[in-house]
XYZ file of C-alpha atoms in Angstrom:
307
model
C -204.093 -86.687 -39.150
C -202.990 -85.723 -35.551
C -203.817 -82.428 -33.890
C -203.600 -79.204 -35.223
C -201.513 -76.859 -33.462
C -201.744 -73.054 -34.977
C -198.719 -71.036 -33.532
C -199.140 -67.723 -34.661
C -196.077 -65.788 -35.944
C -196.115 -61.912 -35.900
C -193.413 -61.442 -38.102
C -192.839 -58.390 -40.241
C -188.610 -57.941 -40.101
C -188.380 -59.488 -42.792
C -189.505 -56.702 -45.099
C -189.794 -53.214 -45.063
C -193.932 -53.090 -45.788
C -196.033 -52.683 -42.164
C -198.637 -54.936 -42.027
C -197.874 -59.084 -41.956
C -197.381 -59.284 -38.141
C -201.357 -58.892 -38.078
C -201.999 -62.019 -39.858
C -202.408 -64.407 -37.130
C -205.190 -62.459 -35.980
C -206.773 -62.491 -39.715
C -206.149 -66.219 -39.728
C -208.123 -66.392 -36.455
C -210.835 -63.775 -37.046
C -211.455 -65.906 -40.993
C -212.041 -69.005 -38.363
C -208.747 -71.033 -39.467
C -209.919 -73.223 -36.254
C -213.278 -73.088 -36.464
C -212.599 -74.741 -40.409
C -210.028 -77.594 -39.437
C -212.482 -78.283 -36.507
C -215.420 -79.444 -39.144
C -213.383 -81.543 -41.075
C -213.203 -83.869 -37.687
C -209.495 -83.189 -36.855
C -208.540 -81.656 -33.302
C -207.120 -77.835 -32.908
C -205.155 -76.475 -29.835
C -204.334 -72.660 -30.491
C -200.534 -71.810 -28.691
C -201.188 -68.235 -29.056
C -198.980 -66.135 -30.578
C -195.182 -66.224 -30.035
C -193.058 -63.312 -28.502
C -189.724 -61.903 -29.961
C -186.803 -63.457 -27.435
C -184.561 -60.855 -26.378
C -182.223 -59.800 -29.111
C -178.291 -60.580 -29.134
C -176.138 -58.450 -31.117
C -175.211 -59.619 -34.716
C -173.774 -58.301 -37.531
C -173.808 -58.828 -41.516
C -171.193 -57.748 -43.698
C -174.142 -57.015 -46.016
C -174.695 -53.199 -45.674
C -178.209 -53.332 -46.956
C -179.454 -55.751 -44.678
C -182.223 -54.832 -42.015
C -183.476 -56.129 -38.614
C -180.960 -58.728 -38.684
C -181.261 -59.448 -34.378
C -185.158 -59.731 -35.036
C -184.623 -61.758 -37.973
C -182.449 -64.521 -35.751
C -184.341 -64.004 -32.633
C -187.717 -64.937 -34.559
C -185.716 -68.078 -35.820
C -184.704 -69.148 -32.658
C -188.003 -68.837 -31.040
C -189.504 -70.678 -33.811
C -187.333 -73.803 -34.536
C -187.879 -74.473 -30.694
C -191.780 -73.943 -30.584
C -192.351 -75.680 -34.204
C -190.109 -78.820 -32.980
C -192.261 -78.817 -29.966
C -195.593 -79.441 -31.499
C -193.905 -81.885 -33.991
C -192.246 -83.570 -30.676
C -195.561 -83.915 -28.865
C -197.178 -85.754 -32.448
C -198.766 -82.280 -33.657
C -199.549 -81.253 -37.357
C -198.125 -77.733 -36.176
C -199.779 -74.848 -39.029
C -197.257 -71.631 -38.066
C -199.436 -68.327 -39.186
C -197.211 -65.460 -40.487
C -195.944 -63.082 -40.740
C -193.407 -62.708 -43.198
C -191.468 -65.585 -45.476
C -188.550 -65.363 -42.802
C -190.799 -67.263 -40.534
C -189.628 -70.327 -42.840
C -185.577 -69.782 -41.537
C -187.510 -71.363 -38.132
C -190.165 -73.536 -39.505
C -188.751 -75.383 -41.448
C -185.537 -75.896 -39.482
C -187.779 -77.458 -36.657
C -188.750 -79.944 -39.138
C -185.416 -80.776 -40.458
C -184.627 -81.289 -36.752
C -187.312 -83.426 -35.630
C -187.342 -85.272 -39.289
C -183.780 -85.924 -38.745
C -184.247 -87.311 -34.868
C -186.713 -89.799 -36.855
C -184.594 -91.239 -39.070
C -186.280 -89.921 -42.176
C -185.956 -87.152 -44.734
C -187.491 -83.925 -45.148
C -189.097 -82.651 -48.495
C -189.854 -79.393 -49.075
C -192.754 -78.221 -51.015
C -192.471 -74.369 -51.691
C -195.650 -72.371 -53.291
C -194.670 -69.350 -54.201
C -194.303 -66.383 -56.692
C -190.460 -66.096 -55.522
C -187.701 -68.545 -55.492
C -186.395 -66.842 -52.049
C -182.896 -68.163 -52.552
C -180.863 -65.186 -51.716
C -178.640 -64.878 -49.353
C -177.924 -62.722 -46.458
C -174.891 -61.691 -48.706
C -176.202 -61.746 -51.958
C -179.610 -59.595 -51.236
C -179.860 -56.516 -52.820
C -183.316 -55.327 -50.965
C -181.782 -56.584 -47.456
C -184.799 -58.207 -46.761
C -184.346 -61.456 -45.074
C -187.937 -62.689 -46.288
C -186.114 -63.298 -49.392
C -183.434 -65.809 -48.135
C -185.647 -68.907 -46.266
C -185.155 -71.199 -49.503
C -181.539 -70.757 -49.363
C -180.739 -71.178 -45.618
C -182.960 -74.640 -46.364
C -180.977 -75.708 -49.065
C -177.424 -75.052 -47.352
C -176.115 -72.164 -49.011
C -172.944 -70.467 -47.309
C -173.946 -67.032 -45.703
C -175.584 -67.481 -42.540
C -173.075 -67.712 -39.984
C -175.370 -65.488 -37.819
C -178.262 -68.214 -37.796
C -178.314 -71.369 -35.664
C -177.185 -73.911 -38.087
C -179.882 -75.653 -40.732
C -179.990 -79.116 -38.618
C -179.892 -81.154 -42.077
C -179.504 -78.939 -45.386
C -182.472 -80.330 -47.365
C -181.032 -81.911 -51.072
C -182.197 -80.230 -54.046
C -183.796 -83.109 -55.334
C -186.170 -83.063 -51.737
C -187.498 -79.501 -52.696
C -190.126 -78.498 -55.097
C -191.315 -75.540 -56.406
C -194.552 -74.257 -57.401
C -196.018 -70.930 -58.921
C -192.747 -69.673 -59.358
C -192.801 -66.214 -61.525
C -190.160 -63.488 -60.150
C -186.673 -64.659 -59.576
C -183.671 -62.535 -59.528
C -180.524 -63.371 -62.119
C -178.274 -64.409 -59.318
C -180.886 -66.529 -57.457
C -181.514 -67.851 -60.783
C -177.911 -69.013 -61.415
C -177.620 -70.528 -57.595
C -180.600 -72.256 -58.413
C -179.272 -74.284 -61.598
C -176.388 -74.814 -59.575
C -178.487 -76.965 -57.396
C -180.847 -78.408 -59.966
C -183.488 -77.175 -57.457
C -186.637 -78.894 -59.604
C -188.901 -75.619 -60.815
C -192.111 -75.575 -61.693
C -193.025 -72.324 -62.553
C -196.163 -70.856 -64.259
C -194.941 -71.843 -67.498
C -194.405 -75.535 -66.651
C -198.178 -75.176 -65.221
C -199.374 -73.500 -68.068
C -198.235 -76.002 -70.252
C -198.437 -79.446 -68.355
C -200.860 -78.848 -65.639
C -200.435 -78.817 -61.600
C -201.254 -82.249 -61.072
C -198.322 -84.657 -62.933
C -195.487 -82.789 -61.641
C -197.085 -82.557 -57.741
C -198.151 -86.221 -57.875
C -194.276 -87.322 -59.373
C -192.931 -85.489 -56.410
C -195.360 -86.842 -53.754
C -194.586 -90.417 -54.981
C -191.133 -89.404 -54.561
C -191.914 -88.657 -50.823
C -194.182 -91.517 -50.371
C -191.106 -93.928 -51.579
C -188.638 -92.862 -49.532
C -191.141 -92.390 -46.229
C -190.581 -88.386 -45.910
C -191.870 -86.350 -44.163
C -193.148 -82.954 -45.983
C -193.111 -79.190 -44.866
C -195.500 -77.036 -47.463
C -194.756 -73.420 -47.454
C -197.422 -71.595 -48.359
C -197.322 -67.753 -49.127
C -200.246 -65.964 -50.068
C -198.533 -64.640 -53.564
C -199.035 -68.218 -54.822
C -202.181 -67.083 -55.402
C -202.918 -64.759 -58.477
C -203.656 -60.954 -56.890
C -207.070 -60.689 -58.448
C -208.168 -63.335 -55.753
C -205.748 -62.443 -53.020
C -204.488 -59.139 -52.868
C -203.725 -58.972 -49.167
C -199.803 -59.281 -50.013
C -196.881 -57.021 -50.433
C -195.139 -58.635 -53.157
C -197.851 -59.142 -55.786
C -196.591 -60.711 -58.717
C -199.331 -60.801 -61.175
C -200.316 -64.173 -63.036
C -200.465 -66.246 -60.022
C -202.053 -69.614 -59.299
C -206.261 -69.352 -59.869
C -208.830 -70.424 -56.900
C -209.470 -74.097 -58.650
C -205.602 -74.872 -59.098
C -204.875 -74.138 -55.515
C -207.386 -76.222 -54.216
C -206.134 -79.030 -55.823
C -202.564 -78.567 -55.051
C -204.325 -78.829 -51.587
C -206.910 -81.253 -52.331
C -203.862 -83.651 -53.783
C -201.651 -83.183 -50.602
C -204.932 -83.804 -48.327
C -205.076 -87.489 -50.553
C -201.436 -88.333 -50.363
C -201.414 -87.945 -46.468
C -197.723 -86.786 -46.848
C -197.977 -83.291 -45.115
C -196.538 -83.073 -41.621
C -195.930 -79.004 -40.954
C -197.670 -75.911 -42.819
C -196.533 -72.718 -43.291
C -199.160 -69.655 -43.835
C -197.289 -66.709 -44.921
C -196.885 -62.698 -45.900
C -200.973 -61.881 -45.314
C -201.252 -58.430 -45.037
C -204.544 -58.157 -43.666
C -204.059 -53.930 -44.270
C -203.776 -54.695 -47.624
C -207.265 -56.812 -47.863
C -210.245 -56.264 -49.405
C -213.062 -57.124 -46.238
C -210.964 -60.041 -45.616
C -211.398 -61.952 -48.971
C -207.772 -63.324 -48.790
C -207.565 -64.274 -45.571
C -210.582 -66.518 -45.772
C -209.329 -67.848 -48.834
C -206.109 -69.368 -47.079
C -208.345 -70.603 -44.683
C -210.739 -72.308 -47.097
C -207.384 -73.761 -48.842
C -206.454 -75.060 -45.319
C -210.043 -77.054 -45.011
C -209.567 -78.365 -48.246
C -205.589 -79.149 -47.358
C -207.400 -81.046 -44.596
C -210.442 -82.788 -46.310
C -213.086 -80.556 -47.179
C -214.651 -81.390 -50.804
C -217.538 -80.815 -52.871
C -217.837 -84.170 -53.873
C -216.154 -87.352 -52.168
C -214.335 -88.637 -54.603
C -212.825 -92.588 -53.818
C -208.981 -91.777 -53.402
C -206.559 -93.056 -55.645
C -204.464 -96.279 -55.389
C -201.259 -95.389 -53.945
C-alpha cells in the first residue's frame, strides 16, 4: 500500500449537533498514526484543513443551513484529497460530518477519471444519504453526499461531480434509516442495498466479496466511506445520528479485514465522531482499531485467498 496521508476535516455544517469538527483531534489523540505505522505502512499527517473564504450562494430550499460552508469545505477538499491521490497517497480524510464526502469522494472521481479507470463506491452506513439539497427536509447537507455522487439534479451550487459514479459502482452496507423519498430515488437507480436485513439473513461476506470481484474485474479504484453509525451504538456511541441495530465489533472487522485482502481500497473516509458524545474515547479508538485491521492487523495470519 503507498503512504498514508491523514487530512483532517473539521467539519460540523453539515448538521445542526456541535461536536464532529473535534474528531480529527480524537482520531489523533486514539493514535490513528501511531496504528497504521505498526502495520509497516508510511504516515505523513497534513494537518487539519481551513474553511476557504466563503462566496455567496443560495438554495431555493428554505430549510437548508450553512450552505457557503457546506461548498467552501467541498472545494477545499476535492483539491487537497486529489493532491495526496496525485502524489501516489492512500489519503484517510478524518471528519467531521458526512458532507466531507461532497469533497472526498469527488477528488477521487477526478483523479480516477485522469487514470483511465472507474470509481466504486463502498458506503457503510446507517443512512442512505441520498437527499438532495432540494429534497431535504432537515436542511442538513450531511444527508445529501450519496446523491451528489450518484448524479442527482440539485446541486447547481457545488463544483460539478467530475464523473457521476453508476449505480451499479456503489454499494451499500449497514443501511437501516432511509427516508420514503430517498427510498424511491434509490430504486430509481437500482443503487445495490445491503441493509441489516440482507446481513442478517446472508451474512457480510458474499455480498462484499461479489462486489469487490466486481472492482477487481474491471481494475477500479475504490473510495470506502466510513461513518461511525455503521457501527451498532452500544459499541460506538460517539455519533449524532444513532440508529440502533448497527453493525457488531466482529462484522466490522471483517468488512475491513476483507477490503485489507482484496487490496482494492485507494481513499478512506472517517466520519460524524463526536468525540463530546464519547464514552473515555471508546469509539474513537474503535475506528482506529478498524483502520489497523483495514490495513493488516490480525489475530491470526491467515494465507489470503486466490483471487
Amino acid at each position: 500500500m503507498p503512504k498514508t496521508i491523514l487530512i483532517g476535516a473539521p467539519i460540523d455544517s453539515g448538521q445542526q449537533r456541535p461536536g464532529c469538527l473535534m474528531g480529527p483531534a480524537a482520531y489523533r489523540v486514539a493514535g490513528l498514526a501511531r496504528e497504521i505505522a505498526a502495520e509497516g505502512h508510511g504516515v505523513e499527517d497534513w494537518g487539519d484543513l481551513a474553511l476557504p473564504p466563503l462566496r455567496d450562494v443560495a438554495c431555493a430550499n428554505p430549510v437548508v443551513h450553512s450552505l457557503a460552508e457546506t461548498v467552501g469545505w467541498t472545494e477545499i477538499l476535492m483539491d487537497r484529497v486529489d493532491d495526496a491521490l496525485s502524489e501516489g497517497g492512500f489519503p484517510i480524510i478524518m471528519g467531521g460530518d458526512h458532507s466531507l464526502a461532497l469533497g472526498s469522494a469527488a477528488a477521487a472521481a477526478a483523479f480516477a477519471a485522469r487514470q483511465g479507470r472507474p470509481l466504486f463506491l463502498l458506503w457503510l452506513d446507517a443512512h442512505s444519504d441520498f437527499h438532495t439539497p432540494l429534497t431535504t427536509t432537515s436542511g442538513n447537507l450531511h444527508g445529501t453526499p450519496l446523491a451528489y455522487i450518484a448524479g442527482r439534479e440539485g446541486f447547481d451550487t457545488f463544483p460539478p461531480f467530475p464523473a457521476p459514479v453508476p449505480a451499479a459502482r456503489i454499494c451499500m452496507f449497514g443501511i437501516r434509516s432511509v427516508d420514503p423519498a430517498e427510498q424511491a430515488a434509490m430504486l430509481e437507480c437500482d443503487i445495490q442495498v445491503n441493509d441489516m436485513r440482507v446481513i442478517d439473513e446472508h451474512g457480510i461476506v458474499a455480498p462484499l466479496r461479489a462486489f469487490l470481484k466486481k472492482c477487481r474485474d474491471e481494475a477500479g479504484m475504490l473510495h470506502v466511506s466510513l461513518d461511525v453509525d455503521f457501527l451498532d451504538p452500544a459499541i460506538a456511541p460517539a455519533v449524532g445520528t444513532t440508529v440502533p441495530g448497527g453493525t457488531t465489533f466482529r462484522e466490522a472487522h471483517l468488512v475491513m479485514e476483507l477490503l485489507h485482502e482484496s487490496g482494492l481500497v485507494t481513499s478512506l473516509d472517517l466520519v460524524e465522531l463526536n468525540p463530546f458524545l464519547d464514552d473515555r474515547g471508546m469509539t474513537a479508538r474503535l475506528m482506529v482499531d478498524l483502520v489497523g485491521s483495514l490495513m493488516g492487523k490480525k489475530v491470526f495470519d491467515r494465507p489470503t485467498r486466490s483471487k
